[in-house]
């Protein structure tokens, strides 16, 4: 709990869980133009990308921002050798949650028509959630799902 002076119960500065903040997820990308088109044109994220080495996308909730940044430029900035990954990235995923199960099914049909890659097939794991996985053009996983079975 915070006191009116902005200190936590221990008398120090606020901890991460006590702060109100927005978050950002950063994807390091090999092919930024291709990835930008996927997130903007296929998934429908809004961006004001100017064609440079960095792209920012807004989410509908405004709580999380997605950044895309050139993997090659990031390696250069850190003074490291550039070594791109290959295949499906099993290190992490982005979860995108929809209001209801029917929305998950509709989004699966929409993305199927656009030729999106589904590493696990159709909607899976129907154990309190309904979801499916999408791989973006560089093999990063996105989970699209819902916890709400309510229909109509």
JSON list of C-alpha atoms in Angstrom, two decimals:
[
{"chain": "A", "resi": 1, "resn": "UNK", "atom": "CA", "xyz": [0.00, 0.00, 0.00]},
{"chain": "A", "resi": 2, "resn": "UNK", "atom": "CA", "xyz": [1.15, 3.52, -0.82]},
{"chain": "A", "resi": 3, "resn": "UNK", "atom": "CA", "xyz": [0.92, 6.48, 1.53]},
{"chain": "A", "resi": 4, "resn": "UNK", "atom": "CA", "xyz": [-0.05, 9.94, 0.24]},
{"chain": "A", "resi": 5, "resn": "UNK", "atom": "CA", "xyz": [3.65, 10.90, -0.03]},
{"chain": "A", "resi": 6, "resn": "UNK", "atom": "CA", "xyz": [4.33, 8.15, -2.56]},
{"chain": "A", "resi": 7, "resn": "UNK", "atom": "CA", "xyz": [6.25, 5.82, -0.24]},
{"chain": "A", "resi": 8, "resn": "UNK", "atom": "CA", "xyz": [5.45, 2.17, 0.29]},
{"chain": "A", "resi": 9, "resn": "UNK", "atom": "CA", "xyz": [4.88, 0.55, 3.69]},
{"chain": "A", "resi": 10, "resn": "UNK", "atom": "CA", "xyz": [8.64, 0.04, 4.01]},
{"chain": "A", "resi": 11, "resn": "UNK", "atom": "CA", "xyz": [9.32, 3.78, 3.60]},
{"chain": "A", "resi": 12, "resn": "UNK", "atom": "CA", "xyz": [11.02, 3.37, 0.22]},
{"chain": "A", "resi": 13, "resn": "UNK", "atom": "CA", "xyz": [10.18, 4.06, -3.37]},
{"chain": "A", "resi": 14, "resn": "UNK", "atom": "CA", "xyz": [7.26, 2.17, -4.92]},
{"chain": "A", "resi": 15, "resn": "UNK", "atom": "CA", "xyz": [7.94, -1.37, -6.11]},
{"chain": "A", "resi": 16, "resn": "UNK", "atom": "CA", "xyz": [7.01, -2.52, -9.63]},
{"chain": "A", "resi": 17, "resn": "UNK", "atom": "CA", "xyz": [3.76, -4.04, -8.39]},
{"chain": "A", "resi": 18, "resn": "UNK", "atom": "CA", "xyz": [2.82, -0.80, -6.61]},
{"chain": "A", "resi": 19, "resn": "UNK", "atom": "CA", "xyz": [3.41, 1.43, -9.63]},
{"chain": "A", "resi": 20, "resn": "UNK", "atom": "CA", "xyz": [0.82, 2.08, -12.26]},
{"chain": "A", "resi": 21, "resn": "UNK", "atom": "CA", "xyz": [2.58, 1.61, -15.54]},
{"chain": "A", "resi": 22, "resn": "UNK", "atom": "CA", "xyz": [2.13, 0.51, -19.07]},
{"chain": "A", "resi": 23, "resn": "UNK", "atom": "CA", "xyz": [4.32, -2.21, -20.48]},
{"chain": "A", "resi": 24, "resn": "UNK", "atom": "CA", "xyz": [5.94, -2.94, -23.79]},
{"chain": "A", "resi": 25, "resn": "UNK", "atom": "CA", "xyz": [6.96, -6.16, -25.46]},
{"chain": "A", "resi": 26, "resn": "UNK", "atom": "CA", "xyz": [9.92, -5.89, -27.82]},
{"chain": "A", "resi": 27, "resn": "UNK", "atom": "CA", "xyz": [10.47, -8.35, -30.67]},
{"chain": "A", "resi": 28, "resn": "UNK", "atom": "CA", "xyz": [13.89, -8.31, -32.32]},
{"chain": "A", "resi": 29, "resn": "UNK", "atom": "CA", "xyz": [13.25, -8.86, -36.03]},
{"chain": "A", "resi": 30, "resn": "UNK", "atom": "CA", "xyz": [15.28, -9.98, -39.02]},
{"chain": "A", "resi": 31, "resn": "UNK", "atom": "CA", "xyz": [12.80, -8.80, -41.65]},
{"chain": "A", "resi": 32, "resn": "UNK", "atom": "CA", "xyz": [11.13, -5.74, -40.18]},
{"chain": "A", "resi": 33, "resn": "UNK", "atom": "CA", "xyz": [9.08, -4.84, -43.28]},
{"chain": "A", "resi": 34, "resn": "UNK", "atom": "CA", "xyz": [7.63, -8.34, -43.53]},
{"chain": "A", "resi": 35, "resn": "UNK", "atom": "CA", "xyz": [6.91, -8.47, -39.80]},
{"chain": "A", "resi": 36, "resn": "UNK", "atom": "CA", "xyz": [5.40, -4.99, -39.79]},
{"chain": "A", "resi": 37, "resn": "UNK", "atom": "CA", "xyz": [3.00, -5.99, -42.60]},
{"chain": "A", "resi": 38, "resn": "UNK", "atom": "CA", "xyz": [1.99, -9.14, -40.67]},
{"chain": "A", "resi": 39, "resn": "UNK", "atom": "CA", "xyz": [1.16, -7.30, -37.44]},
{"chain": "A", "resi": 40, "resn": "UNK", "atom": "CA", "xyz": [-0.47, -4.32, -39.20]},
{"chain": "A", "resi": 41, "resn": "UNK", "atom": "CA", "xyz": [-2.21, -5.90, -42.21]},
{"chain": "A", "resi": 42, "resn": "UNK", "atom": "CA", "xyz": [-2.98, -9.43, -41.00]},
{"chain": "A", "resi": 43, "resn": "UNK", "atom": "CA", "xyz": [-3.55, -8.99, -37.26]},
{"chain": "A", "resi": 44, "resn": "UNK", "atom": "CA", "xyz": [-4.83, -5.41, -37.54]},
{"chain": "A", "resi": 45, "resn": "UNK", "atom": "CA", "xyz": [-2.57, -3.63, -35.03]},
{"chain": "A", "resi": 46, "resn": "UNK", "atom": "CA", "xyz": [-2.39, 0.16, -35.48]},
{"chain": "A", "resi": 47, "resn": "UNK", "atom": "CA", "xyz": [1.01, 1.70, -36.25]},
{"chain": "A", "resi": 48, "resn": "UNK", "atom": "CA", "xyz": [2.50, 4.93, -37.54]},
{"chain": "A", "resi": 49, "resn": "UNK", "atom": "CA", "xyz": [5.64, 3.11, -38.77]},
{"chain": "A", "resi": 50, "resn": "UNK", "atom": "CA", "xyz": [7.88, 5.35, -40.88]},
{"chain": "A", "resi": 51, "resn": "UNK", "atom": "CA", "xyz": [9.94, 2.63, -42.59]},
{"chain": "A", "resi": 52, "resn": "UNK", "atom": "CA", "xyz": [12.85, 2.82, -40.14]},
{"chain": "A", "resi": 53, "resn": "UNK", "atom": "CA", "xyz": [14.44, 0.16, -37.91]},
{"chain": "A", "resi": 54, "resn": "UNK", "atom": "CA", "xyz": [11.74, 0.45, -35.24]},
{"chain": "A", "resi": 55, "resn": "UNK", "atom": "CA", "xyz": [7.96, -0.06, -35.35]},
{"chain": "A", "resi": 56, "resn": "UNK", "atom": "CA", "xyz": [5.50, 0.50, -32.50]},
{"chain": "A", "resi": 57, "resn": "UNK", "atom": "CA", "xyz": [1.99, -0.99, -32.40]},
{"chain": "A", "resi": 58, "resn": "UNK", "atom": "CA", "xyz": [-0.84, -0.04, -30.08]},
{"chain": "A", "resi": 59, "resn": "UNK", "atom": "CA", "xyz": [-3.14, -2.60, -28.48]},
{"chain": "A", "resi": 60, "resn": "UNK", "atom": "CA", "xyz": [-6.83, -1.93, -27.93]},
{"chain": "A", "resi": 61, "resn": "UNK", "atom": "CA", "xyz": [-6.46, -1.97, -24.16]},
{"chain": "A", "resi": 62, "resn": "UNK", "atom": "CA", "xyz": [-3.64, 0.57, -24.22]},
{"chain": "A", "resi": 63, "resn": "UNK", "atom": "CA", "xyz": [-1.92, -1.36, -21.41]},
{"chain": "A", "resi": 64, "resn": "UNK", "atom": "CA", "xyz": [0.72, -3.00, -23.57]},
{"chain": "A", "resi": 65, "resn": "UNK", "atom": "CA", "xyz": [2.61, -1.78, -26.58]},
{"chain": "A", "resi": 66, "resn": "UNK", "atom": "CA", "xyz": [4.32, -4.06, -29.07]},
{"chain": "A", "resi": 67, "resn": "UNK", "atom": "CA", "xyz": [7.65, -2.89, -30.47]},
{"chain": "A", "resi": 68, "resn": "UNK", "atom": "CA", "xyz": [9.46, -4.41, -33.43]},
{"chain": "A", "resi": 69, "resn": "UNK", "atom": "CA", "xyz": [13.14, -3.59, -33.79]},
{"chain": "A", "resi": 70, "resn": "UNK", "atom": "CA", "xyz": [15.79, -4.76, -36.22]},
{"chain": "A", "resi": 71, "resn": "UNK", "atom": "CA", "xyz": [17.63, -7.76, -34.75]},
{"chain": "A", "resi": 72, "resn": "UNK", "atom": "CA", "xyz": [20.73, -6.82, -36.76]},
{"chain": "A", "resi": 73, "resn": "UNK", "atom": "CA", "xyz": [20.69, -3.22, -35.47]},
{"chain": "A", "resi": 74, "resn": "UNK", "atom": "CA", "xyz": [20.18, -4.37, -31.88]},
{"chain": "A", "resi": 75, "resn": "UNK", "atom": "CA", "xyz": [23.13, -6.79, -32.11]},
{"chain": "A", "resi": 76, "resn": "UNK", "atom": "CA", "xyz": [25.24, -3.95, -33.52]},
{"chain": "A", "resi": 77, "resn": "UNK", "atom": "CA", "xyz": [24.16, -1.61, -30.68]},
{"chain": "A", "resi": 78, "resn": "UNK", "atom": "CA", "xyz": [25.25, -4.24, -28.12]},
{"chain": "A", "resi": 79, "resn": "UNK", "atom": "CA", "xyz": [28.52, -4.95, -29.94]},
{"chain": "A", "resi": 80, "resn": "UNK", "atom": "CA", "xyz": [27.48, -8.57, -30.52]},
{"chain": "A", "resi": 81, "resn": "UNK", "atom": "CA", "xyz": [27.62, -10.83, -33.55]},
{"chain": "A", "resi": 82, "resn": "UNK", "atom": "CA", "xyz": [24.36, -11.06, -35.46]},
{"chain": "A", "resi": 83, "resn": "UNK", "atom": "CA", "xyz": [23.02, -14.63, -35.35]},
{"chain": "A", "resi": 84, "resn": "UNK", "atom": "CA", "xyz": [19.38, -15.01, -36.45]},
{"chain": "A", "resi": 85, "resn": "UNK", "atom": "CA", "xyz": [17.15, -17.74, -35.00]},
{"chain": "A", "resi": 86, "resn": "UNK", "atom": "CA", "xyz": [15.38, -20.29, -37.19]},
{"chain": "A", "resi": 87, "resn": "UNK", "atom": "CA", "xyz": [12.17, -22.33, -36.93]},
{"chain": "A", "resi": 88, "resn": "UNK", "atom": "CA", "xyz": [9.46, -21.84, -34.32]},
{"chain": "A", "resi": 89, "resn": "UNK", "atom": "CA", "xyz": [10.56, -19.75, -31.33]},
{"chain": "A", "resi": 90, "resn": "UNK", "atom": "CA", "xyz": [9.62, -21.72, -28.20]},
{"chain": "A", "resi": 91, "resn": "UNK", "atom": "CA", "xyz": [11.17, -19.16, -25.82]},
{"chain": "A", "resi": 92, "resn": "UNK", "atom": "CA", "xyz": [8.00, -17.11, -25.34]},
{"chain": "A", "resi": 93, "resn": "UNK", "atom": "CA", "xyz": [4.65, -16.23, -26.83]},
{"chain": "A", "resi": 94, "resn": "UNK", "atom": "CA", "xyz": [2.33, -13.25, -27.02]},
{"chain": "A", "resi": 95, "resn": "UNK", "atom": "CA", "xyz": [-1.18, -14.02, -25.77]},
{"chain": "A", "resi": 96, "resn": "UNK", "atom": "CA", "xyz": [-4.03, -12.08, -27.37]},
{"chain": "A", "resi": 97, "resn": "UNK", "atom": "CA", "xyz": [-7.35, -12.59, -25.57]},
{"chain": "A", "resi": 98, "resn": "UNK", "atom": "CA", "xyz": [-10.76, -12.16, -27.16]},
{"chain": "A", "resi": 99, "resn": "UNK", "atom": "CA", "xyz": [-14.13, -11.67, -25.40]},
{"chain": "A", "resi": 100, "resn": "UNK", "atom": "CA", "xyz": [-15.74, -15.09, -26.18]},
{"chain": "A", "resi": 101, "resn": "UNK", "atom": "CA", "xyz": [-15.09, -18.53, -27.65]},
{"chain": "A", "resi": 102, "resn": "UNK", "atom": "CA", "xyz": [-17.09, -17.58, -30.75]},
{"chain": "A", "resi": 103, "resn": "UNK", "atom": "CA", "xyz": [-14.66, -14.70, -31.33]},
{"chain": "A", "resi": 104, "resn": "UNK", "atom": "CA", "xyz": [-11.78, -17.19, -31.23]},
{"chain": "A", "resi": 105, "resn": "UNK", "atom": "CA", "xyz": [-13.48, -19.34, -33.87]},
{"chain": "A", "resi": 106, "resn": "UNK", "atom": "CA", "xyz": [-14.20, -16.30, -36.07]},
{"chain": "A", "resi": 107, "resn": "UNK", "atom": "CA", "xyz": [-10.60, -15.09, -35.84]},
{"chain": "A", "resi": 108, "resn": "UNK", "atom": "CA", "xyz": [-9.31, -18.57, -36.70]},
{"chain": "A", "resi": 109, "resn": "UNK", "atom": "CA", "xyz": [-11.49, -18.62, -39.84]},
{"chain": "A", "resi": 110, "resn": "UNK", "atom": "CA", "xyz": [-10.40, -15.08, -40.80]},
{"chain": "A", "resi": 111, "resn": "UNK", "atom": "CA", "xyz": [-6.69, -15.85, -40.40]},
{"chain": "A", "resi": 112, "resn": "UNK", "atom": "CA", "xyz": [-7.08, -19.17, -42.24]},
{"chain": "A", "resi": 113, "resn": "UNK", "atom": "CA", "xyz": [-8.34, -17.27, -45.27]},
{"chain": "A", "resi": 114, "resn": "UNK", "atom": "CA", "xyz": [-5.21, -15.09, -45.14]},
{"chain": "A", "resi": 115, "resn": "UNK", "atom": "CA", "xyz": [-2.87, -18.10, -45.24]},
{"chain": "A", "resi": 116, "resn": "UNK", "atom": "CA", "xyz": [-1.50, -17.69, -41.71]},
{"chain": "A", "resi": 117, "resn": "UNK", "atom": "CA", "xyz": [0.64, -20.56, -40.32]},
{"chain": "A", "resi": 118, "resn": "UNK", "atom": "CA", "xyz": [-0.96, -22.55, -37.48]},
{"chain": "A", "resi": 119, "resn": "UNK", "atom": "CA", "xyz": [1.71, -24.77, -35.87]},
{"chain": "A", "resi": 120, "resn": "UNK", "atom": "CA", "xyz": [-0.88, -26.76, -33.84]},
{"chain": "A", "resi": 121, "resn": "UNK", "atom": "CA", "xyz": [-3.80, -26.83, -36.27]},
{"chain": "A", "resi": 122, "resn": "UNK", "atom": "CA", "xyz": [-7.18, -25.39, -35.28]},
{"chain": "A", "resi": 123, "resn": "UNK", "atom": "CA", "xyz": [-8.55, -24.26, -31.93]},
{"chain": "A", "resi": 124, "resn": "UNK", "atom": "CA", "xyz": [-7.01, -26.46, -29.22]},
{"chain": "A", "resi": 125, "resn": "UNK", "atom": "CA", "xyz": [-6.80, -26.92, -25.44]},
{"chain": "A", "resi": 126, "resn": "UNK", "atom": "CA", "xyz": [-10.49, -26.63, -24.70]},
{"chain": "A", "resi": 127, "resn": "UNK", "atom": "CA", "xyz": [-10.08, -26.93, -20.90]},
{"chain": "A", "resi": 128, "resn": "UNK", "atom": "CA", "xyz": [-11.58, -23.71, -19.62]},
{"chain": "A", "resi": 129, "resn": "UNK", "atom": "CA", "xyz": [-10.05, -21.72, -22.44]},
{"chain": "A", "resi": 130, "resn": "UNK", "atom": "CA", "xyz": [-10.45, -21.94, -26.19]},
{"chain": "A", "resi": 131, "resn": "UNK", "atom": "CA", "xyz": [-7.36, -20.98, -28.13]},
{"chain": "A", "resi": 132, "resn": "UNK", "atom": "CA", "xyz": [-5.07, -21.55, -31.08]},
{"chain": "A", "resi": 133, "resn": "UNK", "atom": "CA", "xyz": [-1.51, -20.66, -31.95]},
{"chain": "A", "resi": 134, "resn": "UNK", "atom": "CA", "xyz": [-0.26, -18.58, -34.86]},
{"chain": "A", "resi": 135, "resn": "UNK", "atom": "CA", "xyz": [3.35, -18.28, -35.99]},
{"chain": "A", "resi": 136, "resn": "UNK", "atom": "CA", "xyz": [4.39, -14.91, -37.38]},
{"chain": "A", "resi": 137, "resn": "UNK", "atom": "CA", "xyz": [6.72, -14.80, -40.42]},
{"chain": "A", "resi": 138, "resn": "UNK", "atom": "CA", "xyz": [9.81, -15.26, -38.21]},
{"chain": "A", "resi": 139, "resn": "UNK", "atom": "CA", "xyz": [8.39, -18.14, -36.13]},
{"chain": "A", "resi": 140, "resn": "UNK", "atom": "CA", "xyz": [7.33, -16.22, -33.02]},
{"chain": "A", "resi": 141, "resn": "UNK", "atom": "CA", "xyz": [4.23, -17.73, -31.40]},
{"chain": "A", "resi": 142, "resn": "UNK", "atom": "CA", "xyz": [1.02, -15.86, -30.71]},
{"chain": "A", "resi": 143, "resn": "UNK", "atom": "CA", "xyz": [-1.73, -17.50, -28.67]},
{"chain": "A", "resi": 144, "resn": "UNK", "atom": "CA", "xyz": [-5.21, -16.24, -29.54]},
{"chain": "A", "resi": 145, "resn": "UNK", "atom": "CA", "xyz": [-7.89, -17.33, -27.11]},
{"chain": "A", "resi": 146, "resn": "UNK", "atom": "CA", "xyz": [-10.70, -16.65, -24.69]},
{"chain": "A", "resi": 147, "resn": "UNK", "atom": "CA", "xyz": [-11.77, -17.79, -21.23]},
{"chain": "A", "resi": 148, "resn": "UNK", "atom": "CA", "xyz": [-15.43, -16.96, -21.83]},
{"chain": "A", "resi": 149, "resn": "UNK", "atom": "CA", "xyz": [-17.67, -19.72, -23.21]},
{"chain": "A", "resi": 150, "resn": "UNK", "atom": "CA", "xyz": [-20.75, -17.45, -23.16]},
{"chain": "A", "resi": 151, "resn": "UNK", "atom": "CA", "xyz": [-22.43, -17.28, -26.52]},
{"chain": "A", "resi": 152, "resn": "UNK", "atom": "CA", "xyz": [-24.91, -14.71, -27.76]}
]
